[in-house]
Amino acid sequence: MRMTDLIVKKRDGESLSKKEIRFIIKGYVQGDIPDYQMSAWAMAVYFRGMSLEETAELTLAMANSGDQLDLSTIGGRFVDKHSTGGVGDKATLLIGPMVAACGVPVAKMSGRGLGHTGGTIDKLSSIPGFRVELTQEEFLTQVKKIGLSVIAQTGNLVPADKKLYALRDVTGTVSSIPLIASSVMSKKIAAGAQGIVLDVKYGSGAFMKTVEDARILARTMVDIGKALGRQTIAVLSNMNQPLGRAVGNSLEVLEVADALQGKGPDDLMKVCLELGAWMLVAGDSVPNVGAGKKCLLHSIESGAAWNKFLAFITEQGGDAQAVIDRSLKVTPWNLPILAHQSGYVQPFDAQKVGILAMTLGAGRTTKDSPIDLGTGVLLVKKAGEWVEAGEPLLQLYGSDKEKLAEGLLLAKDLVSVGNEAPELPSLIEEVIQ
Ligand code: URA
């Protein structure tokens, strides 16, 4: 078999056989297929797409490309969650402690941020001492002890995705439905999930810009899950506005601390309650979503979720007191953007907010570039809220004077205030099972 022939086959819109897909993934991971051929193939997939059978085979080939986790020693039904990526999306940090407090164990591997979207592992790294890398044994022991651990993807779990995702990021091939579906589902399958809850985002801050594309992506992932014997539930959620008020790593952890103590912004809470409730349903812990939401709300009111979060930080070597005292590192280089007139705040463009946070220092421009965990954007006012002239709309946190000045230029075009309250679309569009 020759890679050149398989690129041409896909370029011409033909389907690839199971054997051919396995050949491509194996060859790429082993280094026999170079990046330039893989890039051409990914672009052919981007334009020509893949059938469900091809996408399921690609998922399996990727899941089998490295180690697989055995979570059977944890006991019970193991449920995992994944977001397709957004701006201000700190949902895992809230859902993890809430779901664990309701009795369903959360053993989660998460990613770092890339492009304008944030990553859970960067957010956790803003807690002093927090270890995002644990051995498999430490990871499982912690889940058995407190029901919750979140770590970076271990060394050899789905190496095919690690390589291919980095390549897609720099070759304009991220927003492809079969490539996203296989990337997400291969990681969940290799991580041992029996139940999978997906947050499939659409809108300006998401990889899928339209709800129609997000629906096809969600349906594809649910069908792959079904074909591979894993119960999969997809929640379609709107990412035209950033989730919550904080965008940037330390800032988001502080917002999570507020939310776990009952002071969370409505949009963030709504998405977390929906996703968390489906995790409880998939974990066979509650009979329906309504009962799941009740349990999650109680975990906040009783303080159980907050205590679980603190125990989780402590177990992974982090300084829980720094979170309680709100003394995480936040840059002193900060500035407000003030409203020029009184009125209703008009919708933000979530992608632009993500790019602004990145520019201020909170995101990576390339896979390996450093980030400043204490930077980002605080949306003091969100779309639809009333602001008085002279009040702050945004607060910018830049890693230095230059970054702050660059951010200032971008922020000026970002917000507008009008006389009419904008109509905001519903946050949860649909649940696909
Ligand atoms: N999230 C993933 O894990 N993979 C993608 O391809 C896109 C979002």
Short mmCIF file of C-alpha atoms and ligand atoms in Angstrom, two decimals:
data_model
loop_
_atom_site.label_atom_id
_atom_site.label_comp_id
_atom_site.label_asym_id
_atom_site.label_seq_id
_atom_site.Cartn_x
_atom_site.Cartn_y
_atom_site.Cartn_z
CA MET A 1 0.00 0.00 0.00
CA ARG A 2 1.29 3.49 -0.80
CA MET A 3 0.24 6.66 1.04
CA THR A 4 0.30 8.62 -2.24
CA ASP A 5 -2.46 6.38 -3.64
CA LEU A 6 -4.58 6.81 -0.49
CA ILE A 7 -4.25 10.61 -0.64
CA VAL A 8 -5.40 10.54 -4.28
CA LYS A 9 -8.27 8.17 -3.43
CA LYS A 10 -9.58 10.52 -0.75
CA ARG A 11 -8.89 13.59 -2.88
CA ASP A 12 -11.16 12.07 -5.56
CA GLY A 13 -13.94 11.48 -3.03
CA GLU A 14 -13.67 7.71 -2.70
CA SER A 15 -14.09 5.80 0.56
CA LEU A 16 -11.10 4.22 2.27
CA SER A 17 -11.25 0.63 3.50
CA LYS A 18 -10.63 -0.34 7.15
CA LYS A 19 -7.24 -1.74 6.18
CA GLU A 20 -6.27 1.48 4.43
CA ILE A 21 -7.29 3.64 7.42
CA ARG A 22 -5.32 1.43 9.81
CA PHE A 23 -2.31 1.63 7.46
CA ILE A 24 -2.43 5.46 7.52
CA ILE A 25 -2.67 5.78 11.32
CA LYS A 26 -0.05 3.11 12.04
CA GLY A 27 2.33 4.56 9.46
CA TYR A 28 1.93 8.10 10.77
CA VAL A 29 2.49 7.16 14.43
CA GLN A 30 5.54 5.06 13.54
CA GLY A 31 7.00 7.91 11.50
CA ASP A 32 6.85 6.06 8.16
CA ILE A 33 4.33 8.58 6.78
CA PRO A 34 5.77 12.12 6.88
CA ASP A 35 3.87 15.22 8.00
CA TYR A 36 3.58 16.57 4.45
CA GLN A 37 1.69 13.50 3.24
CA MET A 38 -0.48 13.42 6.34
CA SER A 39 -1.29 17.13 5.85
CA ALA A 40 -2.37 16.48 2.25
CA TRP A 41 -4.54 13.58 3.42
CA ALA A 42 -6.11 15.66 6.23
CA MET A 43 -6.93 18.39 3.71
CA ALA A 44 -8.49 15.81 1.39
CA VAL A 45 -10.63 14.58 4.32
CA TYR A 46 -11.51 18.20 5.15
CA PHE A 47 -12.96 18.73 1.67
CA ARG A 48 -14.29 15.26 0.87
CA GLY A 49 -15.45 14.14 4.32
CA MET A 50 -15.76 10.55 5.49
CA SER A 51 -18.63 8.11 5.83
CA LEU A 52 -19.72 7.02 9.29
CA GLU A 53 -18.01 3.64 8.73
CA GLU A 54 -14.73 5.37 7.81
CA THR A 55 -14.98 7.76 10.79
CA ALA A 56 -15.67 4.87 13.20
CA GLU A 57 -12.68 2.96 11.84
CA LEU A 58 -10.47 6.04 12.10
CA THR A 59 -11.63 6.45 15.73
CA LEU A 60 -10.77 2.84 16.55
CA ALA A 61 -7.41 2.96 14.78
CA MET A 62 -6.52 6.12 16.76
CA ALA A 63 -7.79 4.72 20.08
CA ASN A 64 -5.65 1.60 19.48
CA SER A 65 -2.55 3.61 18.56
CA GLY A 66 -1.20 3.61 22.13
CA ASP A 67 -2.06 2.54 25.69
CA GLN A 68 -5.61 2.08 26.92
CA LEU A 69 -6.68 2.76 30.50
CA ASP A 70 -8.28 0.05 32.56
CA LEU A 71 -10.65 1.74 35.01
CA SER A 72 -12.40 -1.43 36.12
CA THR A 73 -10.68 -1.29 39.53
CA ILE A 74 -12.56 1.97 40.32
CA GLY A 75 -15.84 0.05 40.29
CA GLY A 76 -19.26 1.25 39.13
CA ARG A 77 -20.07 2.70 35.76
CA PHE A 78 -17.42 5.07 34.54
CA VAL A 79 -18.59 8.23 32.75
CA ASP A 80 -16.42 10.81 30.98
CA LYS A 81 -17.16 14.27 29.60
CA HIS A 82 -15.62 16.24 26.75
CA SER A 83 -16.13 19.71 25.32
CA THR A 84 -15.33 20.46 21.68
CA GLY A 85 -13.73 23.70 22.90
CA GLY A 86 -14.82 27.22 23.71
CA VAL A 87 -13.96 30.56 25.30
CA GLY A 88 -14.24 30.82 29.09
CA ASP A 89 -15.25 27.15 29.19
CA LYS A 90 -14.31 26.12 32.70
CA ALA A 91 -17.15 23.57 32.93
CA THR A 92 -14.96 20.56 33.77
CA LEU A 93 -13.63 22.28 36.90
CA LEU A 94 -17.16 22.74 38.20
CA ILE A 95 -18.79 19.58 36.94
CA GLY A 96 -15.99 17.33 38.28
CA PRO A 97 -16.51 18.21 41.97
CA MET A 98 -20.32 18.41 41.65
CA VAL A 99 -20.66 15.02 39.95
CA ALA A 100 -18.14 13.40 42.32
CA ALA A 101 -20.05 14.87 45.29
CA CYS A 102 -23.16 13.16 43.89
CA GLY A 103 -21.40 9.80 43.99
CA VAL A 104 -20.27 9.23 40.38
CA PRO A 105 -16.47 8.99 40.11
CA VAL A 106 -14.70 11.38 37.73
CA ALA A 107 -11.34 10.21 36.36
CA LYS A 108 -10.62 12.66 33.63
CA MET A 109 -7.82 13.37 31.21
CA SER A 110 -7.91 16.88 29.80
CA GLY A 111 -5.99 18.95 27.31
CA ARG A 112 -4.14 22.23 27.19
CA GLY A 113 -5.56 25.21 25.36
CA LEU A 114 -4.76 25.74 21.72
CA GLY A 115 -5.63 28.64 19.46
CA HIS A 116 -8.30 30.89 20.92
CA THR A 117 -9.84 28.12 23.08
CA GLY A 118 -8.78 27.43 26.67
CA GLY A 119 -7.75 24.10 28.22
CA THR A 120 -8.50 22.62 31.64
CA ILE A 121 -4.88 21.61 32.26
CA ASP A 122 -3.64 25.21 31.89
CA LYS A 123 -6.34 26.42 34.28
CA LEU A 124 -5.34 23.84 36.91
CA SER A 125 -1.66 24.77 36.43
CA SER A 126 -2.46 28.23 37.79
CA ILE A 127 -2.91 26.70 41.27
CA PRO A 128 0.53 26.71 42.98
CA GLY A 129 1.95 23.20 43.33
CA PHE A 130 -0.88 21.47 41.44
CA ARG A 131 0.42 18.34 39.67
CA VAL A 132 -1.25 17.81 36.31
CA GLU A 133 0.90 14.74 35.68
CA LEU A 134 0.30 11.70 37.88
CA THR A 135 1.29 8.10 37.33
CA GLN A 136 -1.56 5.83 36.34
CA GLU A 137 -1.42 4.26 39.79
CA GLU A 138 -1.58 7.65 41.58
CA PHE A 139 -4.47 8.67 39.32
CA LEU A 140 -6.53 5.56 40.07
CA THR A 141 -5.70 5.60 43.80
CA GLN A 142 -6.92 9.21 44.06
CA VAL A 143 -10.16 8.44 42.22
CA LYS A 144 -10.80 5.54 44.59
CA LYS A 145 -10.02 7.77 47.60
CA ILE A 146 -11.96 10.97 46.80
CA GLY A 147 -13.84 10.17 43.57
CA LEU A 148 -12.09 12.82 41.49
CA SER A 149 -8.87 13.35 39.57
CA VAL A 150 -8.09 15.43 36.47
CA ILE A 151 -4.74 15.02 34.76
CA ALA A 152 -3.03 15.76 31.46
CA GLN A 153 -3.24 13.04 28.86
CA THR A 154 -0.62 10.45 29.85
CA GLY A 155 2.42 9.78 27.68
CA ASN A 156 1.25 7.13 25.29
CA LEU A 157 -2.53 7.55 25.28
CA VAL A 158 -3.76 8.07 21.69
CA PRO A 159 -0.38 9.21 20.26
CA ALA A 160 -2.09 9.36 16.85
CA ASP A 161 -4.32 12.20 18.07
CA LYS A 162 -1.45 14.06 19.72
CA LYS A 163 0.47 14.10 16.43
CA LEU A 164 -2.48 14.66 14.14
CA TYR A 165 -4.11 17.40 16.22
CA ALA A 166 -0.89 19.42 16.31
CA LEU A 167 -0.57 18.99 12.55
CA ARG A 168 -4.21 19.98 11.92
CA ASP A 169 -3.76 23.07 14.05
CA VAL A 170 -1.15 24.45 11.67
CA THR A 171 -2.61 23.19 8.37
CA GLY A 172 -6.13 24.65 8.51
CA THR A 173 -7.77 21.25 9.04
CA VAL A 174 -9.17 21.50 12.59
CA SER A 175 -12.81 22.24 11.67
CA SER A 176 -13.47 18.93 9.93
CA ILE A 177 -16.36 16.86 11.29
CA PRO A 178 -14.77 13.39 10.85
CA LEU A 179 -11.41 14.63 12.18
CA ILE A 180 -12.94 16.26 15.29
CA ALA A 181 -15.26 13.30 15.91
CA SER A 182 -12.43 10.75 15.71
CA SER A 183 -10.10 12.95 17.80
CA VAL A 184 -12.63 13.33 20.62
CA MET A 185 -14.04 9.81 20.60
CA SER A 186 -10.68 8.02 20.33
CA LYS A 187 -9.51 9.76 23.53
CA LYS A 188 -12.69 8.89 25.43
CA ILE A 189 -12.54 5.25 24.29
CA ALA A 190 -8.84 4.84 25.14
CA ALA A 191 -9.51 6.45 28.54
CA GLY A 192 -11.94 3.61 29.33
CA ALA A 193 -15.27 5.50 29.35
CA GLN A 194 -18.45 3.41 29.39
CA GLY A 195 -20.65 6.49 29.24
CA ILE A 196 -19.65 9.67 27.37
CA VAL A 197 -21.27 13.11 27.71
CA LEU A 198 -20.23 15.56 25.01
CA ASP A 199 -20.57 19.32 25.06
CA VAL A 200 -20.73 20.13 21.35
CA LYS A 201 -20.36 23.86 20.95
CA TYR A 202 -21.39 26.03 18.02
CA GLY A 203 -21.04 29.74 17.32
CA SER A 204 -18.26 32.24 16.82
CA GLY A 205 -16.09 30.95 19.69
CA ALA A 206 -16.40 27.29 18.63
CA PHE A 207 -14.83 25.22 15.84
CA MET A 208 -18.32 24.57 14.43
CA LYS A 209 -19.71 27.96 13.47
CA THR A 210 -23.30 26.85 12.75
CA VAL A 211 -25.77 24.82 14.75
CA GLU A 212 -26.35 22.62 11.66
CA ASP A 213 -22.68 21.60 11.51
CA ALA A 214 -22.58 21.07 15.27
CA ARG A 215 -25.64 18.81 14.99
CA ILE A 216 -23.94 16.68 12.32
CA LEU A 217 -20.79 16.49 14.48
CA ALA A 218 -22.85 15.51 17.54
CA ARG A 219 -24.83 12.89 15.61
CA THR A 220 -21.59 11.45 14.17
CA MET A 221 -20.04 11.10 17.65
CA VAL A 222 -23.20 9.59 19.14
CA ASP A 223 -23.33 7.07 16.27
CA ILE A 224 -19.64 6.19 16.70
CA GLY A 225 -20.24 5.67 20.42
CA LYS A 226 -23.16 3.41 19.63
CA ALA A 227 -21.18 1.45 17.04
CA LEU A 228 -18.40 0.92 19.62
CA GLY A 229 -20.74 0.01 22.48
CA ARG A 230 -20.41 3.21 24.55
CA GLN A 231 -23.48 5.13 25.62
CA THR A 232 -22.98 8.64 24.23
CA ILE A 233 -25.05 11.76 24.87
CA ALA A 234 -24.35 15.06 23.13
CA VAL A 235 -25.54 18.45 24.37
CA LEU A 236 -25.49 21.21 21.73
CA SER A 237 -24.60 24.47 23.45
CA ASN A 238 -24.23 28.03 22.19
CA MET A 239 -20.71 29.50 22.11
CA ASN A 240 -21.46 32.88 20.55
CA GLN A 241 -20.81 34.41 23.97
CA PRO A 242 -17.98 33.39 26.32
CA LEU A 243 -19.13 31.14 29.15
CA GLY A 244 -19.20 33.02 32.45
CA ARG A 245 -17.32 36.27 33.00
CA ALA A 246 -13.69 35.15 33.24
CA VAL A 247 -11.44 34.19 30.31
CA GLY A 248 -7.88 33.28 31.31
CA ASN A 249 -6.45 30.66 33.58
CA SER A 250 -6.17 32.03 37.18
CA LEU A 251 -9.20 34.24 36.56
CA GLU A 252 -11.27 31.22 35.56
CA VAL A 253 -10.21 29.18 38.61
CA LEU A 254 -11.34 32.07 40.82
CA GLU A 255 -14.69 32.12 39.01
CA VAL A 256 -15.02 28.36 39.58
CA ALA A 257 -14.34 28.90 43.30
CA ASP A 258 -17.17 31.47 43.39
CA ALA A 259 -19.51 29.18 41.46
CA LEU A 260 -18.86 26.23 43.77
CA GLN A 261 -19.80 28.49 46.67
CA GLY A 262 -23.15 29.38 45.07
CA LYS A 263 -22.12 32.59 43.31
CA GLY A 264 -21.75 31.32 39.74
CA PRO A 265 -22.92 33.24 36.65
CA ASP A 266 -26.24 31.96 35.25
CA ASP A 267 -24.95 30.81 31.84
CA LEU A 268 -22.08 28.82 33.32
CA MET A 269 -24.35 27.18 35.90
CA LYS A 270 -26.94 26.30 33.28
CA VAL A 271 -24.46 24.49 31.03
CA CYS A 272 -22.80 22.72 33.98
CA LEU A 273 -26.11 21.55 35.45
CA GLU A 274 -27.22 20.15 32.08
CA LEU A 275 -23.94 18.32 31.37
CA GLY A 276 -23.48 17.16 34.97
CA ALA A 277 -27.04 15.85 35.15
CA TRP A 278 -26.53 13.78 32.00
CA MET A 279 -23.33 12.38 33.54
CA LEU A 280 -25.32 11.28 36.59
CA VAL A 281 -27.95 9.69 34.32
CA ALA A 282 -25.25 7.90 32.28
CA GLY A 283 -23.61 6.79 35.54
CA ASP A 284 -26.92 5.16 36.61
CA SER A 285 -26.96 7.30 39.73
CA VAL A 286 -30.27 9.12 39.06
CA PRO A 287 -33.36 8.15 37.04
CA ASN A 288 -33.59 11.35 34.98
CA VAL A 289 -32.04 14.76 34.26
CA GLY A 290 -34.37 16.59 36.67
CA ALA A 291 -33.21 14.42 39.58
CA GLY A 292 -29.61 14.90 38.43
CA LYS A 293 -29.91 18.70 38.51
CA LYS A 294 -31.45 18.54 41.98
CA CYS A 295 -28.54 16.48 43.27
CA LEU A 296 -25.97 18.83 41.69
CA LEU A 297 -27.66 21.93 43.13
CA HIS A 298 -27.73 20.30 46.53
CA SER A 299 -23.99 19.56 46.25
CA ILE A 300 -23.43 23.32 45.94
CA GLU A 301 -25.90 24.37 48.65
CA SER A 302 -24.51 21.85 51.14
CA GLY A 303 -20.87 22.81 50.46
CA ALA A 304 -20.09 19.23 49.38
CA ALA A 305 -18.92 20.24 45.87
CA TRP A 306 -16.70 23.05 47.21
CA ASN A 307 -15.14 20.70 49.77
CA LYS A 308 -14.61 18.11 47.02
CA PHE A 309 -12.82 20.72 44.90
CA LEU A 310 -10.51 21.64 47.81
CA ALA A 311 -9.79 17.97 48.56
CA PHE A 312 -9.04 17.39 44.87
CA ILE A 313 -6.55 20.29 44.79
CA THR A 314 -4.85 19.11 47.99
CA GLU A 315 -4.61 15.48 46.81
CA GLN A 316 -2.88 16.62 43.61
CA GLY A 317 -0.32 18.66 45.56
CA GLY A 318 -1.98 22.04 45.01
CA ASP A 319 -2.30 24.89 47.49
CA ALA A 320 -6.02 24.88 48.31
CA GLN A 321 -5.52 27.81 50.71
CA ALA A 322 -4.40 29.99 47.78
CA VAL A 323 -7.77 29.31 46.14
CA ILE A 324 -9.68 29.97 49.37
CA ASP A 325 -7.72 33.21 49.91
CA ARG A 326 -8.03 34.13 46.21
CA SER A 327 -4.26 34.69 46.15
CA LEU A 328 -3.58 33.00 42.78
CA LYS A 329 -1.13 34.95 40.68
CA VAL A 330 -2.89 37.64 38.65
CA THR A 331 -0.83 40.19 36.73
CA PRO A 332 -0.63 43.76 38.09
CA TRP A 333 -0.83 45.04 34.48
CA ASN A 334 -4.56 45.57 34.29
CA LEU A 335 -6.89 48.18 32.86
CA PRO A 336 -10.65 48.71 32.62
CA ILE A 337 -12.48 49.44 29.36
CA LEU A 338 -15.18 51.96 30.24
CA ALA A 339 -18.62 52.45 28.67
CA HIS A 340 -18.93 55.73 26.74
CA GLN A 341 -22.69 55.80 27.17
CA SER A 342 -25.37 54.22 29.32
CA GLY A 343 -27.35 51.36 27.78
CA TYR A 344 -27.59 47.64 27.21
CA VAL A 345 -24.39 45.76 26.49
CA GLN A 346 -24.59 44.22 23.01
CA PRO A 347 -23.37 40.67 22.28
CA PHE A 348 -19.63 40.06 22.21
CA ASP A 349 -17.93 38.00 19.55
CA ALA A 350 -16.64 35.03 21.58
CA GLN A 351 -13.82 34.27 19.17
CA LYS A 352 -12.60 37.87 19.43
CA VAL A 353 -12.67 37.64 23.23
CA GLY A 354 -10.61 34.43 22.96
CA ILE A 355 -8.11 36.12 20.66
CA LEU A 356 -7.97 39.13 23.00
CA ALA A 357 -7.17 36.85 25.97
CA MET A 358 -4.53 35.11 23.89
CA THR A 359 -3.00 38.44 22.89
CA LEU A 360 -2.86 39.50 26.54
CA GLY A 361 -0.80 36.36 27.27
CA ALA A 362 -3.38 33.72 28.24
CA GLY A 363 -3.12 31.47 25.17
CA ARG A 364 -0.54 29.88 22.94
CA THR A 365 0.15 31.07 19.44
CA THR A 366 2.02 27.86 18.65
CA LYS A 367 1.92 24.44 20.28
CA ASP A 368 4.94 25.07 22.48
CA SER A 369 4.81 28.81 23.15
CA PRO A 370 4.71 29.85 26.83
CA ILE A 371 1.60 31.33 28.44
CA ASP A 372 1.12 33.66 31.37
CA LEU A 373 -1.44 32.04 33.67
CA GLY A 374 -2.25 35.30 35.44
CA THR A 375 -3.59 37.12 32.36
CA GLY A 376 -6.92 37.31 30.52
CA VAL A 377 -10.16 39.22 30.33
CA LEU A 378 -12.94 39.75 32.84
CA LEU A 379 -16.33 40.55 31.33
CA VAL A 380 -17.50 42.91 34.07
CA LYS A 381 -20.74 43.29 32.09
CA LYS A 382 -22.17 40.61 29.86
CA ALA A 383 -24.42 40.94 26.82
CA GLY A 384 -27.91 42.11 27.79
CA GLU A 385 -26.85 43.75 31.06
CA TRP A 386 -27.31 47.47 31.73
CA VAL A 387 -24.23 49.66 32.05
CA GLU A 388 -23.96 53.31 33.14
CA ALA A 389 -21.66 55.65 31.20
CA GLY A 390 -18.18 55.56 32.79
CA GLU A 391 -18.66 52.12 34.35
CA PRO A 392 -16.23 49.32 33.40
CA LEU A 393 -17.35 46.89 30.70
CA LEU A 394 -14.22 44.78 30.62
CA GLN A 395 -11.08 44.47 32.71
CA LEU A 396 -7.96 43.49 30.78
CA TYR A 397 -5.05 41.64 32.42
CA GLY A 398 -1.87 41.62 30.27
CA SER A 399 1.47 40.03 31.05
CA ASP A 400 3.30 43.32 30.46
CA LYS A 401 2.83 46.89 29.26
CA GLU A 402 3.19 45.97 25.58
CA LYS A 403 0.70 43.09 25.71
CA LEU A 404 -1.77 45.31 27.56
CA ALA A 405 -1.41 48.01 24.89
CA GLU A 406 -1.97 45.42 22.13
CA GLY A 407 -5.03 44.11 23.96
CA LEU A 408 -6.38 47.62 24.38
CA LEU A 409 -6.45 48.08 20.60
CA LEU A 410 -8.41 44.84 20.11
CA ALA A 411 -10.78 45.50 23.03
CA LYS A 412 -11.92 48.86 21.70
CA ASP A 413 -13.86 47.26 18.82
CA LEU A 414 -15.19 44.44 20.90
CA VAL A 415 -17.95 46.02 22.94
CA SER A 416 -20.85 48.23 22.07
CA VAL A 417 -23.72 49.63 24.09
CA GLY A 418 -27.20 50.24 22.63
CA ASN A 419 -30.62 51.46 23.64
CA GLU A 420 -32.33 48.12 23.02
CA ALA A 421 -31.70 44.98 25.06
CA PRO A 422 -30.33 42.38 22.60
CA GLU A 423 -32.19 39.12 22.09
CA LEU A 424 -29.98 36.33 23.33
CA PRO A 425 -30.44 32.84 21.88
CA SER A 426 -31.03 29.92 24.22
CA LEU A 427 -27.87 28.43 25.64
CA ILE A 428 -28.81 24.78 25.24
CA GLU A 429 -30.09 23.99 21.76
CA GLU A 430 -30.71 20.28 21.87
CA VAL A 431 -29.70 16.98 23.45
CA ILE A 432 -28.87 14.12 21.08
CA GLN A 433 -28.81 10.56 22.38
N1 URA B 1 -11.29 18.86 20.65
C1 URA B 1 -10.60 17.72 20.42
O1 URA B 1 -10.29 16.95 21.33
N2 URA B 1 -10.25 17.43 19.16
C2 URA B 1 -10.57 18.22 18.11
O2 URA B 1 -10.24 17.88 17.00
C3 URA B 1 -11.28 19.42 18.37
C4 URA B 1 -11.64 19.72 19.66
#
